[in-house]
Coordinates of N, CA, C and O in Angstrom, one line a residue:
M1 N 0.8 -1.2 0.0 CA 0.0 0.0 0.0 C 0.9 1.2 0.0 O 1.8 1.3 0.8
K2 N 0.6 2.2 -0.8 CA 1.4 3.4 -0.9 C 1.3 4.2 0.3 O 0.3 4.2 1.1
K3 N 2.3 5.0 0.6 CA 2.4 5.8 1.8 C 1.2 6.8 1.9 O 0.7 7.0 3.0
E4 N 0.8 7.3 0.8 CA -0.3 8.3 0.8 C -1.6 7.8 1.3 O -2.5 8.5 1.7
F5 N -1.8 6.4 1.3 CA -3.0 5.8 1.7 C -3.0 5.3 3.1 O -3.9 4.7 3.6
R6 N -1.8 5.4 3.8 CA -1.7 4.9 5.2 C -1.9 6.0 6.2 O -1.5 7.2 6.0
I7 N -2.4 5.6 7.3 CA -2.5 6.5 8.5 C -1.6 5.9 9.5 O -1.8 4.7 10.0
K8 N -0.6 6.6 10.0 CA 0.4 6.1 11.0 C 0.3 6.9 12.3 O 0.7 6.3 13.3
K9 N -0.1 8.1 12.3 CA 0.0 8.9 13.5 C -1.1 8.6 14.4 O -2.3 8.5 14.0
S10 N -0.8 8.4 15.7 CA -1.8 8.1 16.7 C -2.8 9.2 16.9 O -4.0 8.9 17.2
D11 N -2.4 10.4 16.6 CA -3.4 11.5 16.8 C -4.5 11.4 15.7 O -5.7 11.6 16.0
E12 N -4.1 11.0 14.5 CA -5.1 10.8 13.4 C -6.0 9.6 13.7 O -7.2 9.7 13.5
I13 N -5.5 8.6 14.2 CA -6.3 7.4 14.6 C -7.2 7.7 15.7 O -8.4 7.3 15.7
E14 N -6.8 8.4 16.7 CA -7.7 8.8 17.8 C -8.8 9.7 17.3 O -9.9 9.6 17.8
A15 N -8.5 10.6 16.4 CA -9.5 11.5 15.8 C -10.6 10.7 15.1 O -11.8 11.0 15.2
I16 N -10.2 9.6 14.4 CA -11.2 8.7 13.7 C -12.1 8.0 14.8 O -13.3 7.9 14.6
I17 N -11.4 7.5 15.8 CA -12.2 6.8 16.9 C -13.2 7.8 17.6 O -14.3 7.4 17.9
K18 N -12.7 9.0 17.9 CA -13.6 10.0 18.5 C -14.7 10.4 17.7 O -15.8 10.9 18.2
N19 N -14.6 10.3 16.4 CA -15.7 10.6 15.5 C -16.9 9.8 15.7 O -18.1 10.2 15.4
K20 N -16.7 8.6 16.2 CA -17.8 7.6 16.6 C -18.7 7.2 15.5 O -19.9 6.9 15.7
E21 N -18.2 7.1 14.2 CA -18.9 6.4 13.2 C -18.4 5.0 13.1 O -17.3 4.8 12.5
V22 N -19.1 4.1 13.8 CA -18.5 2.7 14.0 C -19.5 1.7 13.3 O -20.7 1.8 13.5
V23 N -18.9 0.7 12.6 CA -19.6 -0.4 12.1 C -18.9 -1.6 12.6 O -17.7 -1.8 12.4
G24 N -19.6 -2.5 13.3 CA -18.9 -3.7 13.9 C -19.5 -5.0 13.4 O -20.6 -5.0 13.0
G25 N -18.7 -6.0 13.6 CA -19.2 -7.4 13.3 C -18.6 -8.3 14.4 O -18.1 -7.9 15.4
K26 N -18.7 -9.6 14.1 CA -18.2 -10.6 15.0 C -16.7 -10.6 15.1 O -16.1 -10.9 16.1
Y27 N -16.1 -10.3 13.9 CA -14.6 -10.4 13.8 C -13.8 -9.1 13.7 O -12.6 -9.1 13.9
F28 N -14.5 -8.1 13.2 CA -13.8 -6.8 12.9 C -14.7 -5.6 13.4 O -15.9 -5.7 13.4
V29 N -14.0 -4.5 13.6 CA -14.7 -3.2 13.9 C -14.1 -2.2 13.0 O -12.9 -2.1 12.9
L30 N -14.9 -1.4 12.3 CA -14.5 -0.4 11.4 C -14.9 1.0 11.8 O -16.1 1.2 12.1
Y31 N -14.0 1.8 12.0 CA -14.2 3.2 12.3 C -14.0 4.0 11.1 O -13.1 3.8 10.3
K32 N -14.9 5.0 10.8 CA -14.7 5.8 9.6 C -14.9 7.3 9.9 O -15.6 7.6 10.9
M33 N -14.3 8.1 9.1 CA -14.4 9.5 9.2 C -14.2 10.2 7.9 O -13.4 9.8 7.1
T34 N -15.1 11.2 7.6 CA -14.9 11.9 6.4 C -13.8 13.0 6.6 O -13.8 13.7 7.6
N35 N -12.9 13.0 5.6 CA -11.7 13.9 5.7 C -11.7 14.7 4.4 O -11.3 14.2 3.4
H36 N -12.0 16.0 4.5 CA -12.1 16.8 3.3 C -10.7 17.3 2.8 O -10.7 18.0 1.8
E37 N -9.7 17.1 3.6 CA -8.4 17.6 3.2 C -7.7 16.7 2.1 O -6.9 17.1 1.4
N38 N -8.1 15.4 2.1 CA -7.5 14.5 1.1 C -8.5 14.2 -0.1 O -9.7 14.3 0.1
T39 N -7.8 13.8 -1.2 CA -8.6 13.5 -2.4 C -8.8 12.0 -2.5 O -9.3 11.6 -3.5
H40 N -8.3 11.2 -1.6 CA -8.3 9.8 -1.7 C -8.6 9.2 -0.3 O -8.5 9.9 0.7
F41 N -8.9 7.9 -0.2 CA -9.1 7.3 1.1 C -7.7 7.0 1.8 O -6.7 7.0 1.1
R42 N -7.8 6.9 3.1 CA -6.6 6.5 3.9 C -7.1 5.4 4.8 O -8.2 5.3 5.2
F43 N -6.1 4.6 5.2 CA -6.5 3.3 6.0 C -5.4 3.1 7.1 O -4.2 3.3 6.9
A44 N -5.9 2.6 8.2 CA -5.1 2.2 9.3 C -5.7 0.8 9.8 O -6.8 0.5 9.7
L45 N -4.8 0.0 10.4 CA -5.1 -1.3 10.8 C -4.5 -1.6 12.1 O -3.4 -1.3 12.4
S46 N -5.3 -2.3 13.0 CA -4.8 -2.7 14.3 C -5.1 -4.1 14.6 O -6.3 -4.5 14.4
V47 N -4.1 -4.9 15.0 CA -4.3 -6.3 15.4 C -3.8 -6.4 16.8 O -2.6 -6.3 17.0
P48 N -4.6 -6.7 17.8 CA -4.1 -6.8 19.2 C -3.3 -8.0 19.4 O -3.3 -9.0 18.7
K49 N -2.5 -8.0 20.5 CA -1.7 -9.1 20.8 C -2.5 -10.4 21.2 O -2.0 -11.5 21.2
K50 N -3.7 -10.2 21.6 CA -4.6 -11.3 22.0 C -4.8 -12.2 20.7 O -5.2 -13.4 20.9
Y51 N -4.7 -11.6 19.5 CA -4.9 -12.4 18.3 C -4.0 -13.6 18.2 O -4.4 -14.6 17.7
G52 N -2.7 -13.4 18.5 CA -1.8 -14.5 18.4 C -0.4 -14.0 18.4 O -0.1 -12.8 18.8
D53 N 0.6 -14.8 18.0 CA 2.0 -14.4 18.0 C 2.2 -13.4 16.8 O 1.3 -13.2 16.0
A54 N 3.4 -12.9 16.7 CA 3.8 -11.9 15.7 C 3.6 -12.4 14.3 O 3.1 -11.7 13.4
T55 N 3.9 -13.7 14.0 CA 3.7 -14.2 12.6 C 2.2 -14.3 12.3 O 1.9 -14.0 11.1
D56 N 1.4 -14.6 13.2 CA -0.1 -14.7 13.0 C -0.6 -13.3 12.7 O -1.4 -13.0 11.8
R57 N -0.2 -12.3 13.5 CA -0.6 -10.9 13.3 C -0.1 -10.4 12.0 O -0.9 -9.7 11.3
N58 N 1.1 -10.6 11.6 CA 1.6 -10.1 10.4 C 0.9 -10.8 9.2 O 0.6 -10.1 8.2
L59 N 0.5 -12.0 9.3 CA -0.2 -12.7 8.2 C -1.6 -12.1 8.0 O -2.0 -11.8 6.9
I60 N -2.3 -11.8 9.1 CA -3.6 -11.3 8.9 C -3.5 -9.8 8.4 O -4.4 -9.4 7.6
K61 N -2.5 -9.1 8.8 CA -2.3 -7.7 8.3 C -2.0 -7.8 6.8 O -2.6 -7.0 6.0
R62 N -1.2 -8.7 6.3 CA -0.9 -8.8 4.9 C -2.2 -9.2 4.1 O -2.5 -8.6 3.0
R63 N -3.0 -10.1 4.6 CA -4.2 -10.5 4.0 C -5.2 -9.3 3.9 O -5.8 -9.1 2.9
I64 N -5.3 -8.6 5.0 CA -6.3 -7.5 5.0 C -5.8 -6.4 4.0 O -6.7 -5.8 3.3
R65 N -4.6 -6.1 4.0 CA -4.1 -5.1 3.1 C -4.3 -5.5 1.6 O -4.6 -4.6 0.8
S66 N -4.2 -6.8 1.3 CA -4.4 -7.2 -0.1 C -5.9 -7.1 -0.4 O -6.3 -6.7 -1.5
I67 N -6.8 -7.3 0.6 CA -8.2 -7.2 0.4 C -8.6 -5.7 0.2 O -9.4 -5.4 -0.7
V68 N -8.0 -4.8 1.0 CA -8.3 -3.4 0.9 C -7.7 -2.9 -0.4 O -8.4 -2.0 -1.1
H69 N -6.6 -3.4 -0.9 CA -6.0 -3.0 -2.2 C -7.0 -3.3 -3.4 O -7.0 -2.5 -4.3
E70 N -7.7 -4.3 -3.3 CA -8.6 -4.7 -4.3 C -9.9 -3.9 -4.4 O -10.6 -3.9 -5.4
Q71 N -10.3 -3.2 -3.3 CA -11.5 -2.5 -3.2 C -11.4 -1.1 -3.8 O -10.4 -0.5 -3.9
K72 N -12.6 -0.5 -4.2 CA -12.7 0.8 -4.7 C -13.5 1.6 -3.7 O -14.7 1.5 -3.5
F73 N -12.8 2.5 -2.9 CA -13.4 3.2 -1.8 C -13.8 4.6 -2.3 O -13.3 5.1 -3.3
L74 N -14.7 5.2 -1.5 CA -15.0 6.6 -1.8 C -13.8 7.5 -1.5 O -13.0 7.1 -0.7
S75 N -13.7 8.6 -2.2 CA -12.6 9.5 -1.9 C -12.8 10.2 -0.6 O -13.9 10.2 -0.1
N76 N -11.8 10.9 -0.1 CA -11.8 11.6 1.1 C -12.5 11.0 2.3 O -13.3 11.6 3.0
I77 N -12.1 9.7 2.6 CA -12.6 9.0 3.7 C -11.4 8.4 4.4 O -10.5 7.9 3.8
D78 N -11.4 8.4 5.8 CA -10.4 7.7 6.6 C -11.0 6.5 7.3 O -12.1 6.6 7.8
L79 N -10.3 5.4 7.2 CA -10.8 4.2 7.8 C -9.8 3.6 8.8 O -8.6 3.7 8.6
F80 N -10.3 3.0 9.9 CA -9.5 2.4 10.9 C -10.1 1.1 11.2 O -11.3 1.0 11.7
L81 N -9.5 0.0 10.9 CA -10.0 -1.4 11.1 C -9.3 -2.1 12.2 O -8.1 -2.1 12.3
V82 N -10.1 -2.6 13.2 CA -9.6 -3.3 14.3 C -10.0 -4.7 14.2 O -11.2 -5.0 13.9
V83 N -9.0 -5.6 14.3 CA -9.3 -7.1 14.2 C -9.5 -7.6 15.6 O -8.7 -7.4 16.5
K84 N -10.6 -8.4 15.8 CA -10.8 -9.0 17.1 C -10.1 -10.3 17.2 O -9.8 -10.9 16.2
A85 N -9.9 -10.8 18.4 CA -9.1 -12.0 18.6 C -9.9 -13.2 18.1 O -9.3 -14.2 17.7
S86 N -11.2 -13.1 18.0 CA -12.1 -14.2 17.5 C -11.8 -14.5 16.0 O -12.2 -15.5 15.5
A87 N -11.2 -13.6 15.3 CA -10.9 -13.8 13.8 C -9.7 -14.7 13.6 O -9.4 -15.0 12.4
S88 N -9.1 -15.2 14.6 CA -7.9 -16.0 14.4 C -8.1 -17.3 13.7 O -7.1 -17.9 13.2
N89 N -9.3 -17.8 13.7 CA -9.5 -19.1 13.1 C -10.1 -19.0 11.7 O -10.6 -20.0 11.1
L90 N -10.2 -17.8 11.1 CA -10.8 -17.6 9.8 C -9.7 -17.9 8.7 O -8.5 -17.6 8.8
D91 N -10.2 -18.4 7.5 CA -9.4 -18.5 6.4 C -9.5 -17.3 5.5 O -10.3 -16.4 5.8
Y92 N -8.8 -17.2 4.4 CA -8.7 -16.0 3.6 C -10.0 -15.7 3.0 O -10.4 -14.5 2.9
T93 N -10.8 -16.7 2.4 CA -12.1 -16.4 1.8 C -13.1 -15.8 2.8 O -13.8 -14.9 2.5
K94 N -13.1 -16.4 4.0 CA -14.0 -15.9 5.0 C -13.6 -14.5 5.5 O -14.5 -13.7 5.7
I95 N -12.3 -14.2 5.6 CA -11.9 -12.9 5.9 C -12.3 -11.9 4.8 O -12.9 -10.8 5.1
T96 N -12.2 -12.3 3.6 CA -12.6 -11.4 2.5 C -14.1 -11.1 2.5 O -14.5 -10.0 2.4
N97 N -14.9 -12.2 2.7 CA -16.3 -12.0 2.8 C -16.7 -11.1 4.0 O -17.6 -10.2 3.8
E98 N -16.1 -11.3 5.1 CA -16.5 -10.5 6.3 C -16.1 -9.1 6.2 O -16.9 -8.2 6.5
I99 N -14.9 -8.8 5.6 CA -14.5 -7.4 5.5 C -15.3 -6.7 4.4 O -15.7 -5.5 4.6
T100 N -15.5 -7.4 3.3 CA -16.3 -6.8 2.2 C -17.7 -6.4 2.7 O -18.2 -5.3 2.4
E101 N -18.3 -7.3 3.5 CA -19.7 -7.0 4.0 C -19.6 -5.9 5.0 O -20.5 -5.0 5.0
L102 N -18.5 -5.8 5.8 CA -18.4 -4.7 6.7 C -18.3 -3.3 5.9 O -18.8 -2.3 6.3
F103 N -17.5 -3.3 4.9 CA -17.3 -2.1 4.0 C -18.7 -1.7 3.4 O -19.0 -0.5 3.3
K104 N -19.4 -2.7 3.0 CA -20.8 -2.4 2.4 C -21.7 -1.8 3.4 O -22.5 -0.9 3.2
K105 N -21.7 -2.4 4.6 CA -22.5 -2.0 5.7 C -22.2 -0.5 6.1 O -23.1 0.2 6.5
A106 N -20.9 -0.2 6.0 CA -20.4 1.2 6.4 C -20.6 2.2 5.2 O -20.4 3.4 5.4
H107 N -21.0 1.7 4.1 CA -21.2 2.6 2.9 C -20.0 3.3 2.5 O -20.0 4.6 2.3
V108 N -18.8 2.6 2.4 CA -17.6 3.3 2.1 C -17.1 2.9 0.7 O -16.1 3.4 0.2
L109 N -17.8 1.9 0.0 CA -17.4 1.5 -1.3 C -18.1 2.3 -2.4 O -19.2 2.7 -2.2
E110 N -17.4 2.5 -3.5 CA -18.0 3.2 -4.6 C -19.0 2.3 -5.3 O -18.8 1.1 -5.3
D111 N -20.0 2.9 -5.8 CA -21.0 2.2 -6.6 C -20.4 1.8 -7.9 O -19.8 2.5 -8.6
K112 N -20.7 0.5 -8.3 CA -20.1 0.0 -9.5 C -21.0 0.4 -10.7 O -22.1 0.7 -10.7

């Protein structure tokens, strides 16, 4: 994922959380915020230590980034995705389905 699409600063992530536009599911929680300063979407991801060891956390992060890379998001929106520990037993197709449904539920995807 290109640098311009990433959110790294904790201040920006806290601002998204404080905005309180939340869509949740059994395995993931998605926070969103409209950001008029950018012309494209930005994305942050958090996987807690309860999820598993470092290799498991890195694997789920790689998978989620590839899923996000395939999607067409609305412009000027910031997203923060939190992975719950219960997602540790999901395979790639189930992760894809769950995250795609979460994005649709949050209305952050472009209409085709």
